[in-house]
Short mmCIF file of C-alpha atoms in Angstrom, two decimals:
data_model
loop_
_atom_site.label_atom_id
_atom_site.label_comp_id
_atom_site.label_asym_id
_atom_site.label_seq_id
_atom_site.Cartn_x
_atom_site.Cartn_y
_atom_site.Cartn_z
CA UNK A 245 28.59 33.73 7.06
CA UNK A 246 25.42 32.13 6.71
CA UNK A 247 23.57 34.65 5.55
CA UNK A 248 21.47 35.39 2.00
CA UNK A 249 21.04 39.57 1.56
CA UNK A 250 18.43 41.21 -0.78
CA UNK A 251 18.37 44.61 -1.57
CA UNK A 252 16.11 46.88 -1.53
CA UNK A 253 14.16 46.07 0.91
CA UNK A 254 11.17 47.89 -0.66
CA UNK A 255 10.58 48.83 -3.93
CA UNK A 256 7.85 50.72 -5.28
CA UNK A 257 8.14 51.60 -9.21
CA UNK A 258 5.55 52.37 -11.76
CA UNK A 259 4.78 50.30 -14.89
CA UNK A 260 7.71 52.07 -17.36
CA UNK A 261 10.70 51.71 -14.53
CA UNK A 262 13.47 49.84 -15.11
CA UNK A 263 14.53 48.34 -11.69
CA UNK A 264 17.22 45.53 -10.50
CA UNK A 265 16.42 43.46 -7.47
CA UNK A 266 20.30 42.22 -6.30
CA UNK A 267 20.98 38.89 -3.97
CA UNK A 268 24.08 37.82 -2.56
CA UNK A 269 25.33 34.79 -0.95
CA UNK A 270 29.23 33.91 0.64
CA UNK A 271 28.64 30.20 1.50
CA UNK A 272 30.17 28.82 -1.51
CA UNK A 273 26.59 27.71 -3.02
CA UNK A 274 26.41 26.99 -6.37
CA UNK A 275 22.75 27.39 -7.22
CA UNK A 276 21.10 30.24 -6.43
CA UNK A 277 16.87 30.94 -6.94
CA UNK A 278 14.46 33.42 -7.64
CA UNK A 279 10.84 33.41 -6.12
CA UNK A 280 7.94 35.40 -6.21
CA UNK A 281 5.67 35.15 -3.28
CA UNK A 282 1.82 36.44 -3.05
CA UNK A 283 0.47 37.12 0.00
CA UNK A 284 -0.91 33.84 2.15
CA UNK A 285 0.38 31.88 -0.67
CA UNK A 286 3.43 29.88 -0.92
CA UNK A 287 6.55 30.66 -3.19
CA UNK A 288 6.80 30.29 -6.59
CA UNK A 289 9.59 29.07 -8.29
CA UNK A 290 10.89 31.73 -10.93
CA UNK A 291 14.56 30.73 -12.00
CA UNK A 292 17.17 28.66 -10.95
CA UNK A 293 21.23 29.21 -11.49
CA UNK A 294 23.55 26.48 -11.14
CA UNK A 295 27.02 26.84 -11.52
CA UNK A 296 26.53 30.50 -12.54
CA UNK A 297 24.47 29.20 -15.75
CA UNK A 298 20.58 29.35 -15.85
CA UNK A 299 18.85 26.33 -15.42
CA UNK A 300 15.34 26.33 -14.95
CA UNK A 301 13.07 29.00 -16.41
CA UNK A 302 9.12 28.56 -15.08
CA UNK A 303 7.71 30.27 -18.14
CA UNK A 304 8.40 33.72 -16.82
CA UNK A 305 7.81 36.87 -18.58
CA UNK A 306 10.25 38.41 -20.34
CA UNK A 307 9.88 41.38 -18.19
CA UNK A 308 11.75 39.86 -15.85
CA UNK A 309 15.34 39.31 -16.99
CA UNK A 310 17.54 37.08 -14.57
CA UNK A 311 21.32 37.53 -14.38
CA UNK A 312 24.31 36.10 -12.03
CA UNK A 313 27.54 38.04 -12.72
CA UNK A 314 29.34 35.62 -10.05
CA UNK A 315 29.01 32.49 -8.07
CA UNK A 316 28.32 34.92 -5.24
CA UNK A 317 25.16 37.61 -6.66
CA UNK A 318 22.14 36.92 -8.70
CA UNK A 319 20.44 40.01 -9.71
CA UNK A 320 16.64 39.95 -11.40
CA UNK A 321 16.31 42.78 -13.53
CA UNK A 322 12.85 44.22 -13.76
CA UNK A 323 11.54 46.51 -16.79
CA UNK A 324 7.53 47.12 -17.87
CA UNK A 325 5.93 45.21 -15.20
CA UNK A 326 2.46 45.06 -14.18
CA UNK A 327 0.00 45.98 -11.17
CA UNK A 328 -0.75 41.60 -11.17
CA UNK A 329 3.85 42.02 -10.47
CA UNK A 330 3.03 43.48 -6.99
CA UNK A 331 4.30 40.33 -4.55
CA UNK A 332 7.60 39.43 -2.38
CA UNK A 333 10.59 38.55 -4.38
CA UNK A 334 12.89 35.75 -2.31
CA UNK A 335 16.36 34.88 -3.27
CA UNK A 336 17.61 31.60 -1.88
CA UNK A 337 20.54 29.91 -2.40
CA UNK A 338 21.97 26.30 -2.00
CA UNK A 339 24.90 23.71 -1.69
CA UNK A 340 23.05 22.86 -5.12
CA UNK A 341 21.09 19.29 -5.82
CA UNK A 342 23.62 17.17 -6.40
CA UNK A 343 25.85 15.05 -4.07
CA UNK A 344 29.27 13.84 -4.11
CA UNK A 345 28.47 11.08 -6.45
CA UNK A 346 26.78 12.37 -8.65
CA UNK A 347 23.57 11.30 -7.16
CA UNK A 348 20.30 13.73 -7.36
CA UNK A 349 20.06 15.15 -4.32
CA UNK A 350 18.53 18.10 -1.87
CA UNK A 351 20.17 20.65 0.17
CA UNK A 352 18.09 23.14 2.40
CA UNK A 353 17.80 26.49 0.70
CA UNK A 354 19.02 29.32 2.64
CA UNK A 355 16.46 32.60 1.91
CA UNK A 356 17.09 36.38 1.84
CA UNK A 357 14.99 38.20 3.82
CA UNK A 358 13.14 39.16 0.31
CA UNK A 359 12.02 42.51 -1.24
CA UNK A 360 8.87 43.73 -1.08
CA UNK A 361 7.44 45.20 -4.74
CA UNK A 362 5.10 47.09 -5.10
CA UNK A 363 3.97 48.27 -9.28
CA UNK A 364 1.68 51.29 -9.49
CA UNK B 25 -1.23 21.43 -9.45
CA UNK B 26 1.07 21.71 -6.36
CA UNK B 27 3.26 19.03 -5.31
CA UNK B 28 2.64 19.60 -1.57
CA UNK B 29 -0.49 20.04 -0.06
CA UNK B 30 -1.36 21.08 3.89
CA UNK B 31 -3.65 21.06 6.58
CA UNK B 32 -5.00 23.06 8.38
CA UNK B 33 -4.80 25.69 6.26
CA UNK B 34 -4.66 27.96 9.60
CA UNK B 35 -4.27 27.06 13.37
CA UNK B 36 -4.50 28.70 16.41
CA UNK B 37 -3.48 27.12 19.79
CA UNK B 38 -2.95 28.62 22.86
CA UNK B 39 1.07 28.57 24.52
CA UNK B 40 1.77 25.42 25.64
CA UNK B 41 -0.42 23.23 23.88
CA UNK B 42 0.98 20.61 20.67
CA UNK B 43 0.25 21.86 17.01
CA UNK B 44 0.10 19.69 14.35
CA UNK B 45 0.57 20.15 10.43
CA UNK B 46 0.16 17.91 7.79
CA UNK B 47 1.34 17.77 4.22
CA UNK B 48 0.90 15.04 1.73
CA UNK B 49 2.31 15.26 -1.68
CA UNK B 50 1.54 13.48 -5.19
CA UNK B 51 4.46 12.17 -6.62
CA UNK B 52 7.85 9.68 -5.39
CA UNK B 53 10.53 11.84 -3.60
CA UNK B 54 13.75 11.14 -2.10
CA UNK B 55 13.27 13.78 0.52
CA UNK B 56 10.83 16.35 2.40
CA UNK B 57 11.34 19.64 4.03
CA UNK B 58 9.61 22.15 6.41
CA UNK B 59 10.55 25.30 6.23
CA UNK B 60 9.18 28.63 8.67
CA UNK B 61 8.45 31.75 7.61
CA UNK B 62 7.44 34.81 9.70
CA UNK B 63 5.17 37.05 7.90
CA UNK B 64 6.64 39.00 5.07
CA UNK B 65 10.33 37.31 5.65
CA UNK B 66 12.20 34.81 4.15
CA UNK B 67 11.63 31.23 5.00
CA UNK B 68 13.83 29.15 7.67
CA UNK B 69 14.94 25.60 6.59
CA UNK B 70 13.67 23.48 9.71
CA UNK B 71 13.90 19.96 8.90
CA UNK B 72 14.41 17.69 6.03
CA UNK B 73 13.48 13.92 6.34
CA UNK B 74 14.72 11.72 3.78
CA UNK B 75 12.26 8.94 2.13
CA UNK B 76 14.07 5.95 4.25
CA UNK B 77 13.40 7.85 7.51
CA UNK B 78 9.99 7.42 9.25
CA UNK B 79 10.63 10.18 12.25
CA UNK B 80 12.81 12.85 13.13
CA UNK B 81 13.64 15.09 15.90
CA UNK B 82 15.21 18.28 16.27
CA UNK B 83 14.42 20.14 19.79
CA UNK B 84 10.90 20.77 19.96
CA UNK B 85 9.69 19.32 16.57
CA UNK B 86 8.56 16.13 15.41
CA UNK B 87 8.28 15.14 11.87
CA UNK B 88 7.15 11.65 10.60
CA UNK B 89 6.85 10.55 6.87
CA UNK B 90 5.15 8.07 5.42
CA UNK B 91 5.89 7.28 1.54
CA UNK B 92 3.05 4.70 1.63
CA UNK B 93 0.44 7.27 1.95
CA UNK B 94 2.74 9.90 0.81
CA UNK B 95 2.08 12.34 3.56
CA UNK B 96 4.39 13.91 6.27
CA UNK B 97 3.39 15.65 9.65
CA UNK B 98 4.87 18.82 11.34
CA UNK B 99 4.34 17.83 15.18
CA UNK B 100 5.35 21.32 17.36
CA UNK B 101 5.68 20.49 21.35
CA UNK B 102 5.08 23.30 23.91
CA UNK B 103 4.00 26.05 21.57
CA UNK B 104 5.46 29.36 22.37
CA UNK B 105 4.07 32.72 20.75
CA UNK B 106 7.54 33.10 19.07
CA UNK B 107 6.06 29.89 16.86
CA UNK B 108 3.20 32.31 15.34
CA UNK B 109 4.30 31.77 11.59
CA UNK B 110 3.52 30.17 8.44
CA UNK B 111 4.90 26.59 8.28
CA UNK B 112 5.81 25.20 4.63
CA UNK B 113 6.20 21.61 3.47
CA UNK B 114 8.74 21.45 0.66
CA UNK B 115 9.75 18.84 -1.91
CA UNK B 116 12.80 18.50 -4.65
CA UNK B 117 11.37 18.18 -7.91
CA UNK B 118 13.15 17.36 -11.51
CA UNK B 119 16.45 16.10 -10.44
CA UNK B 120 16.54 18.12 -7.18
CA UNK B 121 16.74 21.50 -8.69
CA UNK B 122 13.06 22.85 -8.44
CA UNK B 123 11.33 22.37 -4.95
CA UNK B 124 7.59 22.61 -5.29
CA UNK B 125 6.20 23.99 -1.57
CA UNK B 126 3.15 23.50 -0.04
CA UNK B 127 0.23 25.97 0.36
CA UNK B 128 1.33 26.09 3.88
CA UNK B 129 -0.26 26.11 7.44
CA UNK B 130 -0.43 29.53 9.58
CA UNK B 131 -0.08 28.66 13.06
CA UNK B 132 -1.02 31.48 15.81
CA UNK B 133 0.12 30.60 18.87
CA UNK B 134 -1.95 32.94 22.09
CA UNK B 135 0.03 34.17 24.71
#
């Protein structure tokens, strides 16, 4: 199975909602990623998870609350957002950076199909 | 500022004909990527060229890197309308874990 899932596929919630956004992965991968994606522009690295354990934070707000129960889901939990929130949210997932020895490294990213946000 | 940067910013070809995207980026890497995405999905992993590579093939792309002037180019053969998407350079970024993409190239492709 090669395949990252998102759910839902559309979400519209107004500015006091509490939402979650869930992604899950069965290839094993160790890091998984949130993005947020405006349209014509390209993503934006939100958070990463490696090893089930957060890793990078890009300064995002607080109204977005990141959490991975398992090596297997990552869910971003949403609460208070704003209009300016409105985007694509991509989940992606990968073998994870580093190689056998230890060695920085690069695997591709394999990307849900995203969900689709919309804040009135 | 971004990492990867592209041109054109948007390209349309007719079928048949050879698009071209390029990307240059700003700091050392050990690898690139390209990456598809069809509008309002999730992107497609393509092709990664590492930073001792100079070209690569796979089916009917060509990608070529050069570190010197620390640009890469996306190189499409035989465009079919199935290629209308927006095409993504890609590059690993403090110690592989973030990956700073390009502002990307939309490609049309007429039937």
């Amino acid at each position: 199975d090669t395949e990252v899932t998102q759910t839902p596929k559309h979400l519209v919630m107004g500015m006091t909602n509490k939402k979650s956004l869930k992604c899950e992965q069965h290839m094993g991968h160790r890091a998984m990623y949130w993005y947020k994606q405006k349209a014509k522009k390209p993503p934006e690295l939100m958070f990463v998870y490696s090893y089930e354990k957060l890793s990078i934070n890009e300064s995002v707000p607080s109204r977005f609350s990141p959490e991975c129960p398992n090596s297997s889901l990552l869910n971003l939990h949403l609460h208070a957002l704003q209009p300016e929130d409105s985007a694509l949210y991509l989940c992606a997932s990968s073998q994870g950076p580093f190689g056998l020895a230890g060695v920085s490294s690069y695997h591709e990213q394999f990307f849900g199909p995203g969900t689709r946000l919309t804040v009135l | 500022s971004q990492q990867g940067e592209e041109d054109p910013q948007a390209l349309s070809i007719q079928e048949g004909e050879n698009a071209t995207m390029n990307c240059s980026y700003k700091t050392s890497i050990n690898n690139l990527q390209w990456y598809r995405q069809n509008s309002g999905r999730g992107l497609v992993h393509l092709i990664l060229i590492r930073s001792n590579e100079r070209e690569k093939h796979s089916g009917r792309l060509r990608v070529t890197l050069d570190t010197s002037k620390k640009s890469s180019s996306l190189l499409i053969t035989a465009s079919r309308a199935a290629d209308t998407a927006s095409y993504f350079c890609a590059t690993p970024y403090t110690g592989g874990f973030k990956t700073i993409f390009g502002a990307g190239t939309r490609l049309f492709v007429k039937a």
